[in-house]
mmCIF file with all atom_site columns, N, CA and C in Angstrom:
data_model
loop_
_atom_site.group_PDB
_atom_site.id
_atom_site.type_symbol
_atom_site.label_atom_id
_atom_site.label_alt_id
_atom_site.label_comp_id
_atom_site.label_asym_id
_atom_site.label_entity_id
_atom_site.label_seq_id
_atom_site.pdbx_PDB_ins_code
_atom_site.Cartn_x
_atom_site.Cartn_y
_atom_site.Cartn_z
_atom_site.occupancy
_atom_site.B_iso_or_equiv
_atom_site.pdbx_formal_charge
_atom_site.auth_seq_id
_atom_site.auth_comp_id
_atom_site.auth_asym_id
_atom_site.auth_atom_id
_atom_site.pdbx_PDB_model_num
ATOM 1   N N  . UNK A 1 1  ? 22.959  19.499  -16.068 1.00 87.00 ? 1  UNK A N  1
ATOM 2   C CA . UNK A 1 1  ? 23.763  18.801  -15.064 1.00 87.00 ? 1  UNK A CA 1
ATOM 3   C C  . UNK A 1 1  ? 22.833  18.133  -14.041 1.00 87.00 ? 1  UNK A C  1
ATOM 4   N N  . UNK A 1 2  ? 22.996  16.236  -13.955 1.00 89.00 ? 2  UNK A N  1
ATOM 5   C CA . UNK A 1 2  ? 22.493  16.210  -12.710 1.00 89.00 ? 2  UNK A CA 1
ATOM 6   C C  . UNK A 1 2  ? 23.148  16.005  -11.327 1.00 89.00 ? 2  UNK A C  1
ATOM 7   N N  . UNK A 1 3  ? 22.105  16.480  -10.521 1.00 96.00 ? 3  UNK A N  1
ATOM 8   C CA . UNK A 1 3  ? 23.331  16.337  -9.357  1.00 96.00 ? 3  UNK A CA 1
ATOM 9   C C  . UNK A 1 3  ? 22.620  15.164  -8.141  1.00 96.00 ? 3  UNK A C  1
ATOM 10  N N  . UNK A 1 4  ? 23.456  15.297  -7.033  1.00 97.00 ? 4  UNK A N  1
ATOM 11  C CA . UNK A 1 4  ? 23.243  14.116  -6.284  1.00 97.00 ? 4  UNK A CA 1
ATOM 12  C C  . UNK A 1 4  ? 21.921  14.613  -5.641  1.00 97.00 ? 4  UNK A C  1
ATOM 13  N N  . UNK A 1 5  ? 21.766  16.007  -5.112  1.00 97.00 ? 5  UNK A N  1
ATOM 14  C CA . UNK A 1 5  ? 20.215  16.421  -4.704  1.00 97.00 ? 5  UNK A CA 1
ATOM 15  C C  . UNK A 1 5  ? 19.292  15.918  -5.487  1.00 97.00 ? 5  UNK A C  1
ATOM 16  N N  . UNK A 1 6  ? 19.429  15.905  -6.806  1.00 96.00 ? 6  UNK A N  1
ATOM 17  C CA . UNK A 1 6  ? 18.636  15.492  -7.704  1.00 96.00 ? 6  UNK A CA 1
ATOM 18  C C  . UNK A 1 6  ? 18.298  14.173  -7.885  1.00 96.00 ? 6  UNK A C  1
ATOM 19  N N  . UNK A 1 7  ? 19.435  13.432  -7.484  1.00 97.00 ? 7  UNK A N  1
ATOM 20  C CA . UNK A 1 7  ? 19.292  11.783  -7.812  1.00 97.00 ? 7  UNK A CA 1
ATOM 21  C C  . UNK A 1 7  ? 17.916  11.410  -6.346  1.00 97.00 ? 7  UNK A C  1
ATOM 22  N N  . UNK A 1 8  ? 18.669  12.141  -5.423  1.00 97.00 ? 8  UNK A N  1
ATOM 23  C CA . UNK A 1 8  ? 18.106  12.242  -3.945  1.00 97.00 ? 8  UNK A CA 1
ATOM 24  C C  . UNK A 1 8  ? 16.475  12.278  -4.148  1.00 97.00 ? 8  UNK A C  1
ATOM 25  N N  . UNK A 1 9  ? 16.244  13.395  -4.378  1.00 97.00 ? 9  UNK A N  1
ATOM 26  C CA . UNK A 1 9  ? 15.354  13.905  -4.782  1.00 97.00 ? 9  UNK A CA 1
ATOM 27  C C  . UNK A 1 9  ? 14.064  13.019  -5.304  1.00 97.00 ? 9  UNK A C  1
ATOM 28  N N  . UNK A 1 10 ? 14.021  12.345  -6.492  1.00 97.00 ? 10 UNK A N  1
ATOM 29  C CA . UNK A 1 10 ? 13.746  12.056  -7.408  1.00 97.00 ? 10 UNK A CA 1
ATOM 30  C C  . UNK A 1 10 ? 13.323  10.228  -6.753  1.00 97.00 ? 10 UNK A C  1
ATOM 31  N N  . UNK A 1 11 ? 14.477  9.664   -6.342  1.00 97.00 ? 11 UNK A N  1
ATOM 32  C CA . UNK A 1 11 ? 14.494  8.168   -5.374  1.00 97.00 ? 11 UNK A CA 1
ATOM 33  C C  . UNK A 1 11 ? 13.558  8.915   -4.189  1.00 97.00 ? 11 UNK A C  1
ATOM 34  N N  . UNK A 1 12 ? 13.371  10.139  -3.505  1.00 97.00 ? 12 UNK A N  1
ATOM 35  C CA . UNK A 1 12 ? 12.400  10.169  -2.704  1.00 97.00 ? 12 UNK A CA 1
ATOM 36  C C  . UNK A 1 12 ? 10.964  9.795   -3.225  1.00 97.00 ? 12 UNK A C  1
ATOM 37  N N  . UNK A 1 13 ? 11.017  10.784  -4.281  1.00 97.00 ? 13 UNK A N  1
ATOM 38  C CA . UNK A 1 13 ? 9.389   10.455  -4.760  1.00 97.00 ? 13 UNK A CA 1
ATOM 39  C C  . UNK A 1 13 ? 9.085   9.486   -5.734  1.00 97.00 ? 13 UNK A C  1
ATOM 40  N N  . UNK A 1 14 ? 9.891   8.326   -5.911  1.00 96.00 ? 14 UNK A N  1
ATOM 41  C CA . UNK A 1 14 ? 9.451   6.854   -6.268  1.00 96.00 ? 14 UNK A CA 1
ATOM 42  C C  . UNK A 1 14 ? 9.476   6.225   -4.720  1.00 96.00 ? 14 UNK A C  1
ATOM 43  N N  . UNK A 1 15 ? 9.926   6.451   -4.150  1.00 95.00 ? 15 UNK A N  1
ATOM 44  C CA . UNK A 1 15 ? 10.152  6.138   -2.367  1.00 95.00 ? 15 UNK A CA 1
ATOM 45  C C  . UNK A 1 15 ? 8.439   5.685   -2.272  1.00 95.00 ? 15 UNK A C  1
ATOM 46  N N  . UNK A 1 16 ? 7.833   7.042   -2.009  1.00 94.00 ? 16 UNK A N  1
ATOM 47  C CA . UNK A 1 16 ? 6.761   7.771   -1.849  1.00 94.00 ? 16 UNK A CA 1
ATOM 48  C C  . UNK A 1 16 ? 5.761   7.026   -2.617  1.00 94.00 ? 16 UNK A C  1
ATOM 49  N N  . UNK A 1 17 ? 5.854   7.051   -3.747  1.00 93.00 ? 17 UNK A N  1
ATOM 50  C CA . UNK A 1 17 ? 4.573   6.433   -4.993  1.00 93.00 ? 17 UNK A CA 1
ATOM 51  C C  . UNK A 1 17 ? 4.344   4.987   -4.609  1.00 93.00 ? 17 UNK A C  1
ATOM 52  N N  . UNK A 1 18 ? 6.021   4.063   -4.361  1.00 91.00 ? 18 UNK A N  1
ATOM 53  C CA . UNK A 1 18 ? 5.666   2.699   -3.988  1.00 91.00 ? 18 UNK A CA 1
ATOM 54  C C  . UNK A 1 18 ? 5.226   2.443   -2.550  1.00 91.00 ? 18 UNK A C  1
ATOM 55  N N  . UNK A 1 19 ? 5.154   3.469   -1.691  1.00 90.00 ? 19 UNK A N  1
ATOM 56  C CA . UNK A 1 19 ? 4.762   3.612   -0.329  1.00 90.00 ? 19 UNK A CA 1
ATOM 57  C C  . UNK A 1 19 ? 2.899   3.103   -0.553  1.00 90.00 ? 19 UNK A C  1
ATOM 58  N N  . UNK A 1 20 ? 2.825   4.597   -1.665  1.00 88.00 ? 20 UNK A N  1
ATOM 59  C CA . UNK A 1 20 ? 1.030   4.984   -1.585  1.00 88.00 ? 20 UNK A CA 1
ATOM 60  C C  . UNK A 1 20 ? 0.193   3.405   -2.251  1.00 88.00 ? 20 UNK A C  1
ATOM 61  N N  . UNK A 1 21 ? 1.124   3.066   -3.123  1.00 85.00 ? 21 UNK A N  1
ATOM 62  C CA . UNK A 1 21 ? 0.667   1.997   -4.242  1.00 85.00 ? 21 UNK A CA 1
ATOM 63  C C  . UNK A 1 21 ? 0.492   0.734   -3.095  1.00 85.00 ? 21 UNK A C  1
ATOM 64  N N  . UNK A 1 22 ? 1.364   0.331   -2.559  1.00 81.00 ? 22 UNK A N  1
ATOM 65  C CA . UNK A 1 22 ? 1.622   -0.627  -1.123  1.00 81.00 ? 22 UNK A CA 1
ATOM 66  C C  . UNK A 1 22 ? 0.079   -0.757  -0.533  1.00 81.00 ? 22 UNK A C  1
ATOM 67  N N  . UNK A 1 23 ? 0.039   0.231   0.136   1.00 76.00 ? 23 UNK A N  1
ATOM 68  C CA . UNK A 1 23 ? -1.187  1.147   0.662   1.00 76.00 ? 23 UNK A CA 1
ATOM 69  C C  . UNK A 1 23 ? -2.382  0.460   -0.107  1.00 76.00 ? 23 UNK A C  1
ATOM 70  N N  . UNK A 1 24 ? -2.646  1.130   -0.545  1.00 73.00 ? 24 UNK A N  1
ATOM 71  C CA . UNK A 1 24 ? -3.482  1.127   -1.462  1.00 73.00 ? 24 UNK A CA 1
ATOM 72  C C  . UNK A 1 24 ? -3.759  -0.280  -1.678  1.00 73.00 ? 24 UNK A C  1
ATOM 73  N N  . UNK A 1 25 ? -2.974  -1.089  -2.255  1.00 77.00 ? 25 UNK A N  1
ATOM 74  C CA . UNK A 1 25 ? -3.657  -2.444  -2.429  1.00 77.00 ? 25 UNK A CA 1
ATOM 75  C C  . UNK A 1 25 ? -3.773  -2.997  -1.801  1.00 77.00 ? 25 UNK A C  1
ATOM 76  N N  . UNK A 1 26 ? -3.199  -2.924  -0.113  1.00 74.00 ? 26 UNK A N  1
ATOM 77  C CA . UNK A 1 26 ? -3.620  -3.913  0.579   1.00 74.00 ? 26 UNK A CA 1
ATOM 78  C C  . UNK A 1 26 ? -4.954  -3.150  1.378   1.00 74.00 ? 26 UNK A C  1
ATOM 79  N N  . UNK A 1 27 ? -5.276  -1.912  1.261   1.00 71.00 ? 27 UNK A N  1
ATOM 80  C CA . UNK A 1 27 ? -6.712  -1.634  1.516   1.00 71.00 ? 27 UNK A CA 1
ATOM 81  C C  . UNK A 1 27 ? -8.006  -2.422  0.074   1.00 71.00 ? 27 UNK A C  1
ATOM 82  N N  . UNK A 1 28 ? -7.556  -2.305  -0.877  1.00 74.00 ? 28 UNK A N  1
ATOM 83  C CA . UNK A 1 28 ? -8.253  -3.086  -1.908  1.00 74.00 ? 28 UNK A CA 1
ATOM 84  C C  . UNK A 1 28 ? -8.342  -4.280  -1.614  1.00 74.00 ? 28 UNK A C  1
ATOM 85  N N  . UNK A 1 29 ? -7.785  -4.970  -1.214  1.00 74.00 ? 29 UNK A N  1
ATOM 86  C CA . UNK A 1 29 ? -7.590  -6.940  -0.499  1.00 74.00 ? 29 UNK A CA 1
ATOM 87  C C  . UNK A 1 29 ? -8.125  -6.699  0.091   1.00 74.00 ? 29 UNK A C  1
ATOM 88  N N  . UNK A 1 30 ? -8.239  -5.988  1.176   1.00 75.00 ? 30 UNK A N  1
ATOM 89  C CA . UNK A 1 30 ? -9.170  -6.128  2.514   1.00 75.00 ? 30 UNK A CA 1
ATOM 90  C C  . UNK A 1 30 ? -10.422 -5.884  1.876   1.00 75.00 ? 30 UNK A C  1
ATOM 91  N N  . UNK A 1 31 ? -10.890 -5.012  0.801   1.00 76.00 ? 31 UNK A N  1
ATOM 92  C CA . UNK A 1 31 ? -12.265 -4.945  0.789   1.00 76.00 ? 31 UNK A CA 1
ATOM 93  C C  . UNK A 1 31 ? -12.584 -5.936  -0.179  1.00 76.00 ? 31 UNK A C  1
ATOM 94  N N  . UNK A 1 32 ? -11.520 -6.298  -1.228  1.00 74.00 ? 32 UNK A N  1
ATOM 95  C CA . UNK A 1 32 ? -12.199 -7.760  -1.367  1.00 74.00 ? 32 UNK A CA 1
ATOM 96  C C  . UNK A 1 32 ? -12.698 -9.239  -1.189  1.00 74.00 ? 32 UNK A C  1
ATOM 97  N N  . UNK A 1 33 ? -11.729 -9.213  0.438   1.00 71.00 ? 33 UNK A N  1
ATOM 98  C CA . UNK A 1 33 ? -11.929 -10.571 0.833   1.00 71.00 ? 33 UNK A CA 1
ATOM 99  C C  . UNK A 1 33 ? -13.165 -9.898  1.978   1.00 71.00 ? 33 UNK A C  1
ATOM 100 N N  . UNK A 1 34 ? -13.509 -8.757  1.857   1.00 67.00 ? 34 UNK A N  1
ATOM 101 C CA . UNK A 1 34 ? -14.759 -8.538  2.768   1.00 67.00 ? 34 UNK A CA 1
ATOM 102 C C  . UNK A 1 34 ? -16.262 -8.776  1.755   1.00 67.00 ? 34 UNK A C  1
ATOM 103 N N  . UNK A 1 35 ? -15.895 -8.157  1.004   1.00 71.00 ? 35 UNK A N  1
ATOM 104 C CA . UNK A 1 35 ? -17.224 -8.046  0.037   1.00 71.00 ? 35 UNK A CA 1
ATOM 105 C C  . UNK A 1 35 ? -17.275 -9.756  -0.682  1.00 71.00 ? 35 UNK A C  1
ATOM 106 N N  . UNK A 1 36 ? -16.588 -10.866 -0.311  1.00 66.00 ? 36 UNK A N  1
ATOM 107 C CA . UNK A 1 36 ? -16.293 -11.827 -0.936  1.00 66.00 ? 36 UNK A CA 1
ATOM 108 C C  . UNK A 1 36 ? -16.832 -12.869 0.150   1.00 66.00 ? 36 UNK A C  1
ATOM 109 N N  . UNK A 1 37 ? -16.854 -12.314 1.204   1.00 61.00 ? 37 UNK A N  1
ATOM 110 C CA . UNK A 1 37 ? -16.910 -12.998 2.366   1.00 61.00 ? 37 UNK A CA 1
ATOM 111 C C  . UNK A 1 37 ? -16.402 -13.983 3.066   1.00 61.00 ? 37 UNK A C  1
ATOM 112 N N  . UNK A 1 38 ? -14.981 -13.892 2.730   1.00 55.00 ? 38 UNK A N  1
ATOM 113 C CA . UNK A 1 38 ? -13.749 -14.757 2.967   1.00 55.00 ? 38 UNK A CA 1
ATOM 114 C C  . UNK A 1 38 ? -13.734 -14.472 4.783   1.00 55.00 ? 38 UNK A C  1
ATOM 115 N N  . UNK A 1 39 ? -13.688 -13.375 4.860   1.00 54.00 ? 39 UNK A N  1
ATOM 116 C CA . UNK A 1 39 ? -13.367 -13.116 6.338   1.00 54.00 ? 39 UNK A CA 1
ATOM 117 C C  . UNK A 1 39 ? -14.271 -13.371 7.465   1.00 54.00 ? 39 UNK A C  1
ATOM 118 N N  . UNK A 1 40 ? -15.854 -13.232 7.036   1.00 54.00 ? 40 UNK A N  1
ATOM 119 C CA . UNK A 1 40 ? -16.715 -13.710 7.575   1.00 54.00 ? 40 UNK A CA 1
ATOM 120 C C  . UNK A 1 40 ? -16.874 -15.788 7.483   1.00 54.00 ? 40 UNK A C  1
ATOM 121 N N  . UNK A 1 41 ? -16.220 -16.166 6.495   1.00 57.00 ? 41 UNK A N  1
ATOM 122 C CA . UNK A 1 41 ? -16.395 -17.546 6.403   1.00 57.00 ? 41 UNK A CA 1
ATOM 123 C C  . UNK A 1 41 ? -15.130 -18.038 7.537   1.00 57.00 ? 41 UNK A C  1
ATOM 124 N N  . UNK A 1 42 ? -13.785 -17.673 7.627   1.00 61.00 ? 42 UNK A N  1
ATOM 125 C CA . UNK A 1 42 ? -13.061 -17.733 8.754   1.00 61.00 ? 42 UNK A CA 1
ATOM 126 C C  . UNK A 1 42 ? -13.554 -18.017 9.929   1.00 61.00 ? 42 UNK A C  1
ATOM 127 N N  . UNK A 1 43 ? -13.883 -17.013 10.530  1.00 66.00 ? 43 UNK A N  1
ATOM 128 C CA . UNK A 1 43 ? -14.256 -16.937 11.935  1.00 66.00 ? 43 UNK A CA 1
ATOM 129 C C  . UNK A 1 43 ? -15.768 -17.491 11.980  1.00 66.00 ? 43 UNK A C  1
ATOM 130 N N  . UNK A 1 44 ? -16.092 -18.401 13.323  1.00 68.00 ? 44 UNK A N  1
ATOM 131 C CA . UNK A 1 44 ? -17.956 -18.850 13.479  1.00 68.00 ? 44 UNK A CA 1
ATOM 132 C C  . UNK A 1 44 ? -18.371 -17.656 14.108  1.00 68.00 ? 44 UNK A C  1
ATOM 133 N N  . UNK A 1 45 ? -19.447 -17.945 13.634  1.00 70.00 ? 45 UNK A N  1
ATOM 134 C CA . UNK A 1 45 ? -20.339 -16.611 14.451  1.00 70.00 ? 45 UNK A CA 1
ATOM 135 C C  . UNK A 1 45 ? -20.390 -16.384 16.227  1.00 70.00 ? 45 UNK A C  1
ATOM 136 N N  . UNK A 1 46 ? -20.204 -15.305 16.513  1.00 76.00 ? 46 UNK A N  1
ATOM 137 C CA . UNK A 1 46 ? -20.648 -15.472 18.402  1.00 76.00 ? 46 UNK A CA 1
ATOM 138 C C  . UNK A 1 46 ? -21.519 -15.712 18.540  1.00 76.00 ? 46 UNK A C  1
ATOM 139 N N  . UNK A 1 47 ? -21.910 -16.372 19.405  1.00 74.00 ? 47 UNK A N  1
ATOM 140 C CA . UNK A 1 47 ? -23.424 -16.354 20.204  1.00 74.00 ? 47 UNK A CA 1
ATOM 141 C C  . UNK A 1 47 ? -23.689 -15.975 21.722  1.00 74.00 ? 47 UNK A C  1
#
């Protein structure tokens, strides 16, 4: 039998996974437009 705790349940922790996954790639973007040097080509240098 499933029940509605269960449906509950279950939509929490896909909730959760697409939370971490989210996460996660936009820390990966950031280190690739760093190591790429996108972000440094943006902005001029201070002086």
């Amino acid at each position: 039998m499933y029940t509605i705790e269960m449906a509950y349940a279950r939509m929490r922790e896909l909730q959760d996974l697409a939370n971490r996954s989210r996460a996660h790639q936009s820390v990966a973007a950031a280190r690739h437009a760093e190591a790429s040097g996108a972000r440094a080509a943006r902005r001029p240098k201070k002086r």
